[in-house]
Coordinates of C-alpha atoms in Angstrom, one line a residue:
M229 CA -5.7 20.1 -21.7
P230 CA -9.4 18.7 -21.8
Y231 CA -11.6 19.7 -18.9
T232 CA -11.9 16.2 -17.4
E233 CA -8.2 15.9 -17.0
I234 CA -8.1 19.3 -15.3
L235 CA -10.8 17.7 -13.0
A236 CA -8.5 14.8 -12.7
L237 CA -5.4 16.8 -11.4
C238 CA -7.6 19.0 -9.2
M239 CA -9.0 15.8 -7.4
I240 CA -5.4 14.7 -6.6
G241 CA -4.6 18.1 -5.0
A242 CA -7.8 18.3 -3.2
F243 CA -7.2 14.7 -1.9
F244 CA -3.8 15.8 -0.4
M245 CA -5.0 19.0 0.9
M246 CA -7.7 17.1 2.9
L247 CA -5.1 14.5 3.9
L248 CA -2.7 17.3 5.4
A249 CA -5.7 18.8 7.1
G250 CA -6.0 15.6 9.2
V251 CA -9.1 14.3 7.6
P252 CA -9.2 10.2 7.5
V253 CA -7.9 8.5 4.4
A254 CA -11.2 6.8 3.8
V255 CA -13.0 10.0 3.9
C256 CA -10.5 11.8 1.8
L257 CA -11.0 9.1 -0.8
G258 CA -14.7 8.9 -0.8
V259 CA -15.3 12.5 -0.6
T260 CA -13.0 13.5 -3.6
G261 CA -14.0 10.6 -5.7
F262 CA -17.6 11.1 -5.6
A263 CA -17.4 15.1 -5.7
F264 CA -15.1 15.3 -8.8
G265 CA -16.6 12.2 -10.4
Y266 CA -20.1 13.8 -10.2
M267 CA -18.7 17.3 -11.6
G268 CA -17.2 15.4 -14.6
F269 CA -20.0 12.9 -15.6
G270 CA -22.8 13.2 -13.0
S271 CA -24.2 10.1 -11.2
M272 CA -23.8 8.0 -14.4
L273 CA -20.1 7.5 -13.7
F274 CA -21.0 5.5 -10.5
T275 CA -23.4 2.9 -11.8
L276 CA -20.9 0.1 -11.6
M277 CA -20.1 1.2 -8.1
P278 CA -22.2 -1.5 -6.3
A279 CA -20.6 -4.2 -8.2
R280 CA -16.9 -3.1 -7.3
I281 CA -17.8 -2.8 -3.6
F282 CA -19.5 -6.1 -3.7
G283 CA -16.6 -7.4 -5.1
V284 CA -14.2 -6.0 -2.5
V285 CA -16.2 -7.4 0.5
T286 CA -16.6 -10.7 -1.1
N287 CA -13.3 -11.3 -2.2
Y288 CA -12.1 -14.7 -0.9
T289 CA -8.3 -13.9 -0.7
L290 CA -8.9 -10.7 1.1
L291 CA -10.4 -12.9 3.8
A292 CA -6.9 -13.8 5.0
L293 CA -6.4 -10.3 6.3
P294 CA -8.4 -10.3 9.5
L295 CA -7.1 -13.9 10.1
F296 CA -3.5 -13.1 9.9
I297 CA -4.1 -9.8 12.0
F298 CA -5.8 -12.0 14.7
M299 CA -2.9 -14.4 14.7
G300 CA -0.5 -11.5 15.2
I301 CA -2.4 -9.9 17.9
M302 CA -2.7 -13.3 19.8
L303 CA 1.0 -13.8 19.7
E304 CA 1.4 -10.4 21.1
K305 CA -1.0 -10.6 23.7
S306 CA 0.1 -14.2 24.9
R307 CA 3.7 -12.8 25.5
I308 CA 5.1 -15.3 22.8
A309 CA 7.5 -12.7 21.6
E310 CA 8.7 -11.9 25.1
D311 CA 9.8 -15.6 25.7
L312 CA 11.4 -15.7 22.4
L313 CA 13.4 -12.4 22.9
D314 CA 14.5 -13.5 26.4
V315 CA 15.8 -17.1 25.5
I316 CA 17.2 -16.0 22.1
G317 CA 18.9 -12.8 23.8
F318 CA 20.6 -15.1 26.4
A319 CA 21.7 -17.7 23.8
M320 CA 23.5 -15.0 21.8
G321 CA 24.3 -12.6 24.7
G322 CA 28.0 -13.5 24.6
L323 CA 28.4 -11.4 21.1
R324 CA 28.7 -7.8 20.8
G325 CA 25.2 -6.9 19.7
G326 CA 24.0 -10.1 20.6
M327 CA 20.8 -8.6 22.2
A328 CA 20.5 -6.6 18.9
L329 CA 20.7 -9.9 16.9
A330 CA 18.0 -11.5 19.0
I331 CA 15.7 -8.5 18.4
I332 CA 16.3 -9.1 14.7
L333 CA 15.7 -12.8 14.7
V334 CA 12.6 -12.2 16.7
G335 CA 11.3 -9.8 14.3
V336 CA 11.9 -12.3 11.6
L337 CA 9.8 -15.1 13.4
M338 CA 7.2 -12.6 14.5
G339 CA 7.1 -11.2 11.0
A340 CA 6.8 -14.7 9.3
A341 CA 4.0 -15.6 12.0
S342 CA 1.8 -12.7 11.8
G343 CA 2.9 -9.8 9.3
V344 CA 1.6 -7.0 11.7
V345 CA 4.3 -4.2 12.0
G346 CA 2.5 -2.6 14.8
A347 CA 2.2 -5.6 16.9
T348 CA 5.8 -6.3 16.5
V349 CA 7.3 -3.0 17.1
V350 CA 5.0 -2.3 20.1
T351 CA 5.8 -5.7 21.7
M352 CA 9.6 -5.4 21.2
G353 CA 9.7 -1.8 22.2
L354 CA 8.0 -2.8 25.5
I355 CA 10.1 -5.8 26.4
A356 CA 13.4 -5.0 24.8
L357 CA 14.1 -1.4 24.8
G358 CA 14.4 -0.8 28.4
P359 CA 16.7 -3.9 29.2
V360 CA 19.1 -3.2 26.2
L361 CA 19.4 0.4 27.3
N362 CA 20.3 -0.7 30.8
R363 CA 23.0 -2.9 29.3
G364 CA 24.7 0.3 28.0
Y365 CA 23.3 0.2 24.2
N366 CA 23.1 3.4 22.4
V367 CA 19.8 4.7 22.2
G368 CA 19.7 5.4 18.7
V369 CA 21.0 2.0 17.8
A370 CA 18.6 0.3 20.1
S371 CA 15.7 2.3 18.6
G372 CA 16.8 1.6 15.2
V373 CA 17.0 -2.1 15.5
I374 CA 13.6 -2.5 17.1
C375 CA 11.9 -0.2 14.4
A376 CA 13.6 -1.9 11.4
S377 CA 13.2 -5.6 12.9
G378 CA 9.5 -4.6 13.2
T379 CA 9.0 -3.9 9.7
L380 CA 10.6 -7.2 8.5
G381 CA 6.9 -8.4 8.6
Q382 CA 5.9 -6.3 5.7
I383 CA 8.2 -8.4 3.3
I384 CA 8.6 -11.8 5.0
P385 CA 5.5 -13.7 4.1
P386 CA 2.8 -14.0 5.3
S387 CA 2.5 -10.1 4.7
L388 CA -0.7 -7.8 4.7
V389 CA 1.3 -5.8 1.9
L390 CA 1.9 -8.9 -0.2
I391 CA -1.8 -10.0 0.2
L392 CA -3.1 -6.5 -0.9
L393 CA -0.4 -6.4 -3.8
A394 CA -1.7 -9.8 -5.2
D395 CA -5.1 -8.2 -5.4
I396 CA -3.8 -5.0 -7.1
M397 CA -1.5 -6.7 -9.5
G398 CA -3.4 -9.5 -10.3
E399 CA -0.9 -12.2 -9.1
S400 CA -1.7 -15.1 -6.9
V401 CA -0.8 -14.8 -3.3
G402 CA 1.3 -17.9 -3.3
T403 CA 3.6 -16.5 -6.0
L404 CA 4.2 -13.4 -4.1
F405 CA 5.0 -15.2 -0.9
A406 CA 7.4 -17.4 -2.6
A407 CA 9.0 -14.4 -4.6
A408 CA 9.4 -12.5 -1.3
L409 CA 11.0 -15.3 0.8
F410 CA 14.6 -14.8 -0.3
P411 CA 14.6 -11.0 -0.5
G412 CA 13.0 -11.0 3.0
L413 CA 15.7 -13.3 4.2
L414 CA 18.4 -11.1 2.4
L415 CA 17.3 -8.1 4.0
S416 CA 17.4 -9.8 7.5
G417 CA 21.1 -10.8 6.9
L418 CA 22.0 -7.3 5.7
F419 CA 20.7 -6.1 9.3
V420 CA 22.4 -8.9 11.1
A421 CA 25.7 -8.1 9.0
Y422 CA 25.3 -4.2 10.0
V423 CA 24.9 -5.2 13.5
L424 CA 28.0 -7.5 13.7
I425 CA 30.2 -4.8 11.9
L426 CA 28.9 -2.2 14.2
G427 CA 29.7 -4.3 17.3
F428 CA 33.2 -5.0 16.0
V429 CA 34.0 -1.2 15.0
S430 CA 32.2 0.5 18.0
P431 CA 31.8 -2.2 20.8
N432 CA 30.6 0.4 23.3
T433 CA 27.3 0.9 21.4
L434 CA 26.5 -2.6 21.5
P435 CA 28.2 -4.2 24.5
A436 CA 27.8 -8.1 25.3
I437 CA 25.8 -9.4 28.2
P438 CA 28.2 -9.7 31.4
L439 CA 29.6 -13.3 31.8
V440 CA 28.2 -13.4 35.2
E441 CA 24.6 -12.9 33.9
R442 CA 24.9 -15.5 31.3
E443 CA 26.3 -18.1 33.6
A444 CA 23.2 -17.7 35.8
M445 CA 21.3 -20.1 33.5
P446 CA 23.0 -23.4 32.8
R447 CA 23.6 -24.4 29.2
G448 CA 21.2 -27.5 29.6
E449 CA 18.4 -25.3 30.9
L450 CA 19.0 -22.7 28.1
A451 CA 19.0 -25.6 25.4
A452 CA 15.7 -26.9 26.7
K453 CA 14.0 -23.3 26.9
L454 CA 15.4 -22.8 23.3
I455 CA 13.4 -26.0 22.2
K456 CA 10.3 -25.3 24.1
V457 CA 10.1 -21.6 23.3
V458 CA 11.5 -21.5 19.8
L459 CA 10.5 -24.7 18.1
P460 CA 6.4 -24.1 18.4
P461 CA 6.4 -20.6 16.6
I462 CA 8.8 -22.2 13.8
A463 CA 6.6 -25.2 13.4
L464 CA 3.6 -22.6 13.1
I465 CA 5.5 -20.5 10.3
V466 CA 6.3 -23.8 8.6
L467 CA 2.7 -25.0 8.6
V468 CA 1.3 -21.4 7.2
L469 CA 3.9 -20.7 4.9
G470 CA 4.8 -24.6 3.8
S471 CA 1.1 -25.0 3.1
I472 CA 0.7 -21.9 0.8
I473 CA 4.0 -22.0 -1.2
G474 CA 3.6 -25.9 -1.5
G475 CA 0.0 -25.5 -3.0
V476 CA -1.5 -27.5 -0.3
A477 CA -3.8 -24.9 1.0
A478 CA -5.3 -21.3 -0.3
P479 CA -3.9 -18.2 1.7
T480 CA -7.2 -17.9 3.4
E481 CA -7.4 -21.7 4.5
A482 CA -3.7 -21.4 5.7
A483 CA -4.5 -18.1 7.6
S484 CA -7.3 -20.0 9.4
M485 CA -4.9 -22.6 10.3
G486 CA -2.4 -19.8 11.5
A487 CA -5.0 -18.0 13.6
F488 CA -5.9 -21.6 15.2
G489 CA -2.3 -22.2 15.6
S490 CA -1.7 -19.0 17.5
I491 CA -4.4 -19.8 20.1
L492 CA -3.0 -23.3 20.6
L493 CA 0.6 -21.8 21.4
A494 CA -1.1 -19.2 23.9
L495 CA -2.8 -22.4 25.4
L496 CA 0.4 -24.4 25.5
A497 CA 2.1 -21.5 27.3
R498 CA -0.7 -21.4 29.7
R499 CA -1.7 -17.7 28.9
L500 CA -5.0 -18.3 27.0
N501 CA -8.1 -16.7 28.9
F502 CA -11.1 -15.1 27.7
S503 CA -9.7 -11.7 28.2
I504 CA -6.8 -12.2 25.7
L505 CA -9.0 -13.9 23.3
K506 CA -11.4 -10.8 23.4
M507 CA -8.8 -8.5 22.9
A508 CA -7.4 -10.4 20.0
V509 CA -10.7 -10.8 18.3
R510 CA -11.5 -7.1 18.9
G511 CA -8.2 -5.8 17.6
A512 CA -8.6 -7.8 14.6
F513 CA -12.0 -6.7 13.8
V514 CA -11.0 -3.1 14.5
T515 CA -7.8 -3.2 12.2
S516 CA -9.6 -5.1 9.4
A517 CA -12.4 -2.6 9.5
M518 CA -10.0 0.1 8.9
V519 CA -8.4 -1.6 6.2
F520 CA -11.7 -2.5 4.4
L521 CA -13.1 0.9 4.8
I522 CA -9.9 2.4 3.0
L523 CA -10.4 -0.5 0.1
I524 CA -14.2 0.4 -0.4
F525 CA -13.7 4.3 -0.6
A526 CA -10.6 3.6 -2.9
Q527 CA -13.2 2.2 -5.5
P528 CA -15.1 5.6 -6.1
F529 CA -11.6 7.4 -6.0
G530 CA -10.3 5.2 -8.7
L531 CA -13.2 5.0 -10.8
A532 CA -13.6 9.0 -10.8
F533 CA -9.8 9.3 -11.6
R534 CA -10.1 6.9 -14.6
G535 CA -13.3 8.1 -15.9
L536 CA -12.0 11.8 -16.0
G537 CA -8.9 10.7 -17.9
G538 CA -6.3 10.8 -15.1
E539 CA -5.1 7.4 -15.9
H540 CA -4.1 8.2 -19.4
L541 CA -2.6 11.6 -18.2
V542 CA -0.3 9.8 -15.9
Q543 CA 0.6 7.2 -18.5
S544 CA 1.5 9.8 -21.0
A545 CA 3.9 11.5 -18.5
F546 CA 5.3 8.2 -17.4
S547 CA 6.0 7.0 -21.0
G548 CA 7.9 10.1 -21.6
V549 CA 10.7 9.0 -18.8
P550 CA 14.0 8.3 -20.7
G551 CA 15.8 4.8 -20.1
G552 CA 13.0 2.6 -21.4
M553 CA 11.4 0.1 -18.8
E554 CA 14.6 0.4 -16.4
G555 CA 14.0 4.1 -16.1
Q556 CA 10.3 3.7 -15.6
I557 CA 11.0 1.2 -12.7
F558 CA 13.7 3.7 -11.4
F559 CA 11.1 6.7 -11.4
L560 CA 8.5 4.5 -9.8
M561 CA 10.7 3.3 -7.1
L562 CA 11.8 6.9 -6.5
L563 CA 8.0 8.0 -6.4
L564 CA 7.1 5.6 -4.1
F565 CA 10.1 6.2 -1.7
V566 CA 9.0 10.0 -1.5
L567 CA 5.3 9.4 -1.2
G568 CA 6.4 7.1 1.8
F569 CA 7.5 10.1 3.6
F570 CA 4.1 11.6 3.8
L571 CA 1.5 8.5 3.1
E572 CA 0.9 5.0 4.4
W573 CA 1.5 2.0 2.3
I574 CA -1.9 1.1 1.8
E575 CA -2.8 4.7 0.6
I576 CA 0.3 4.4 -2.0
S577 CA -0.7 0.9 -2.9
Y578 CA -4.4 1.8 -3.9
I579 CA -3.9 5.3 -5.1
A580 CA -0.2 5.7 -6.7
L581 CA 0.3 2.1 -7.7
P582 CA -2.5 1.2 -10.1
L583 CA -1.8 4.3 -12.5
F584 CA 1.6 2.9 -13.5
L585 CA 0.8 -0.8 -13.6
P586 CA -0.6 -1.0 -17.2
I587 CA 2.9 0.2 -18.6
F588 CA 4.6 -2.5 -17.1
L589 CA 2.0 -5.1 -18.2
Q590 CA 2.4 -3.7 -21.8
S591 CA 6.3 -4.0 -21.8
G592 CA 6.1 -7.6 -20.5
A593 CA 7.8 -7.1 -17.2
D594 CA 7.8 -9.7 -14.6
M595 CA 5.0 -8.6 -12.3
A596 CA 6.0 -10.9 -9.3
W597 CA 9.5 -9.2 -9.4
I598 CA 7.9 -5.8 -9.7
A599 CA 5.6 -6.5 -6.7
I600 CA 8.7 -7.5 -4.5
L601 CA 10.5 -4.4 -5.5
V602 CA 7.3 -2.3 -4.6
A603 CA 6.9 -4.2 -1.4
M604 CA 10.4 -3.5 -0.2
N605 CA 10.0 0.1 -1.4
L606 CA 6.8 0.3 0.8
Q607 CA 8.7 -1.3 3.9
T608 CA 10.7 1.9 4.1
S609 CA 7.6 4.1 4.5
F610 CA 7.4 2.7 8.0
L611 CA 10.7 4.2 8.8
T612 CA 11.0 7.3 6.9
P613 CA 10.4 10.5 9.0
P614 CA 8.3 12.3 9.8
F615 CA 5.3 9.9 9.4
G616 CA 6.9 6.5 9.7
W617 CA 4.5 4.5 11.5
A618 CA 7.1 2.3 13.2
L619 CA 8.6 5.6 14.6
F620 CA 5.2 6.4 16.1
F621 CA 4.5 2.9 17.6
L622 CA 8.1 2.9 19.4
K623 CA 8.0 6.5 20.6
G624 CA 4.5 5.6 22.1
V625 CA 6.0 2.9 24.3
A626 CA 9.5 4.2 24.8
P627 CA 10.9 5.5 28.3
P628 CA 10.6 9.5 28.4
T629 CA 14.5 9.6 28.2
V630 CA 14.3 8.2 24.4
K631 CA 13.8 11.4 22.4
T632 CA 12.2 11.5 19.1
S633 CA 15.4 12.7 17.5
D634 CA 17.2 9.5 18.9
I635 CA 14.6 7.2 17.0
Y636 CA 14.9 9.3 13.7
K637 CA 18.7 9.1 13.9
G638 CA 18.6 5.5 14.7
V639 CA 16.7 4.3 11.7
L640 CA 18.7 6.2 9.1
P641 CA 21.3 3.4 8.5
F642 CA 18.4 0.7 8.3
I643 CA 16.7 3.1 5.6
G644 CA 20.0 2.9 3.7
I645 CA 20.2 -0.9 4.5
Q646 CA 16.8 -1.3 2.9
L647 CA 17.7 0.7 -0.1
I648 CA 20.8 -1.4 -0.5
G649 CA 18.4 -4.6 -0.4
L650 CA 16.0 -3.0 -2.9
S651 CA 18.9 -2.4 -5.3
L652 CA 20.0 -6.0 -5.1
V653 CA 16.6 -7.4 -6.0
Y654 CA 16.6 -5.1 -8.8
F655 CA 20.0 -5.7 -10.2
F656 CA 19.5 -9.6 -9.4
P657 CA 15.8 -10.2 -10.3
G658 CA 16.5 -14.0 -9.8
L659 CA 16.4 -13.3 -6.0
A660 CA 12.7 -12.8 -6.4
T661 CA 11.9 -15.0 -9.5
W662 CA 13.8 -18.1 -8.9
L663 CA 11.5 -19.9 -6.2
P664 CA 8.4 -19.1 -7.9
Q665 CA 9.8 -20.5 -11.2
A666 CA 11.2 -23.5 -9.4
I667 CA 7.9 -24.4 -7.9
G668 CA 6.2 -23.8 -11.4
W669 CA 4.0 -20.7 -10.5

């Protein structure tokens, strides 16, 4: 094995060692990339670095990231999700598992309105976990529903994952948004079906809201609240997604409309003030800075790994996987799923994924379909113990009586459901490819 390829393998090992030692991801990427790249080729390897970093910070499509993040934080801080959960929960409270169904629907709406997992999980954990536990819900089931529903924003557009995957895979953001629409709704439907079946099989784990409590709100008042509370977020979603998928606006332009729309929703709800606006702007800046710092330091890492021959090494090993392209896709899905136990989705996207893309490009695979398979797989990384971020988000706001083991047990069925959804999209590619083809993308 050539000396440079040995350095490439050592670079990967050093990266994981630093990561397990608690060093921030961006620092791990930058240090290992510069150190091993310099050992292999000296400073000459990094002559293109300024141009690559300039390309990241001036990427027009990536400008949508802070705008969508602002949109999600504004909806969280203005308590729009709280109103949605309250009204939809009462409307569906007569069903066994009605509150769980309301949580899933709010997860769909919040995911389609913002795409920020942390904001959705924390918001629903704060406003829903206590009430559903007080109504007799099983702790694990309640925790699992909240965590899983919060992750729907990673596959239902607009999604931060899809925006970054579009940049990595060379596809348009609109194409991936259109391709993800039906798989996202399919996954939401599988969650709903699981809750309905569980409510029928084990009604004690998902009891209905008592009739006396539901009758406290007249039907006319409930209908008026549904229109007032649910219609504005749906209108915002149609405005943002419809303009992107319909080709009316670029993703960045649609994101700016969404950010402005979230301000209008807060204003209509009479909850807009300087403090909320300041928190939303600050939160969007902090989160965006973290994402862009990782993107910037991923450039020396990727340049060094390719320069040292690591990409050729990986592709040679990958091409030896039996089963042709189907076997290679299965191997990639398995690898991403395992990495999701230990790494965040953004690390997986910018470190592992680019190494395998040339093989699928050469084989003529539909890259939009591959991107949706990857996005659904990465979604499980938010739920898989021990480092699933949704688990940490919920534990941080859960009552002391909710144990970490309860949350871990609660998400296991939903991880299985996500894998079922992933399998359906794999065996029926039309779920992801039909809409982009119908639109003409």
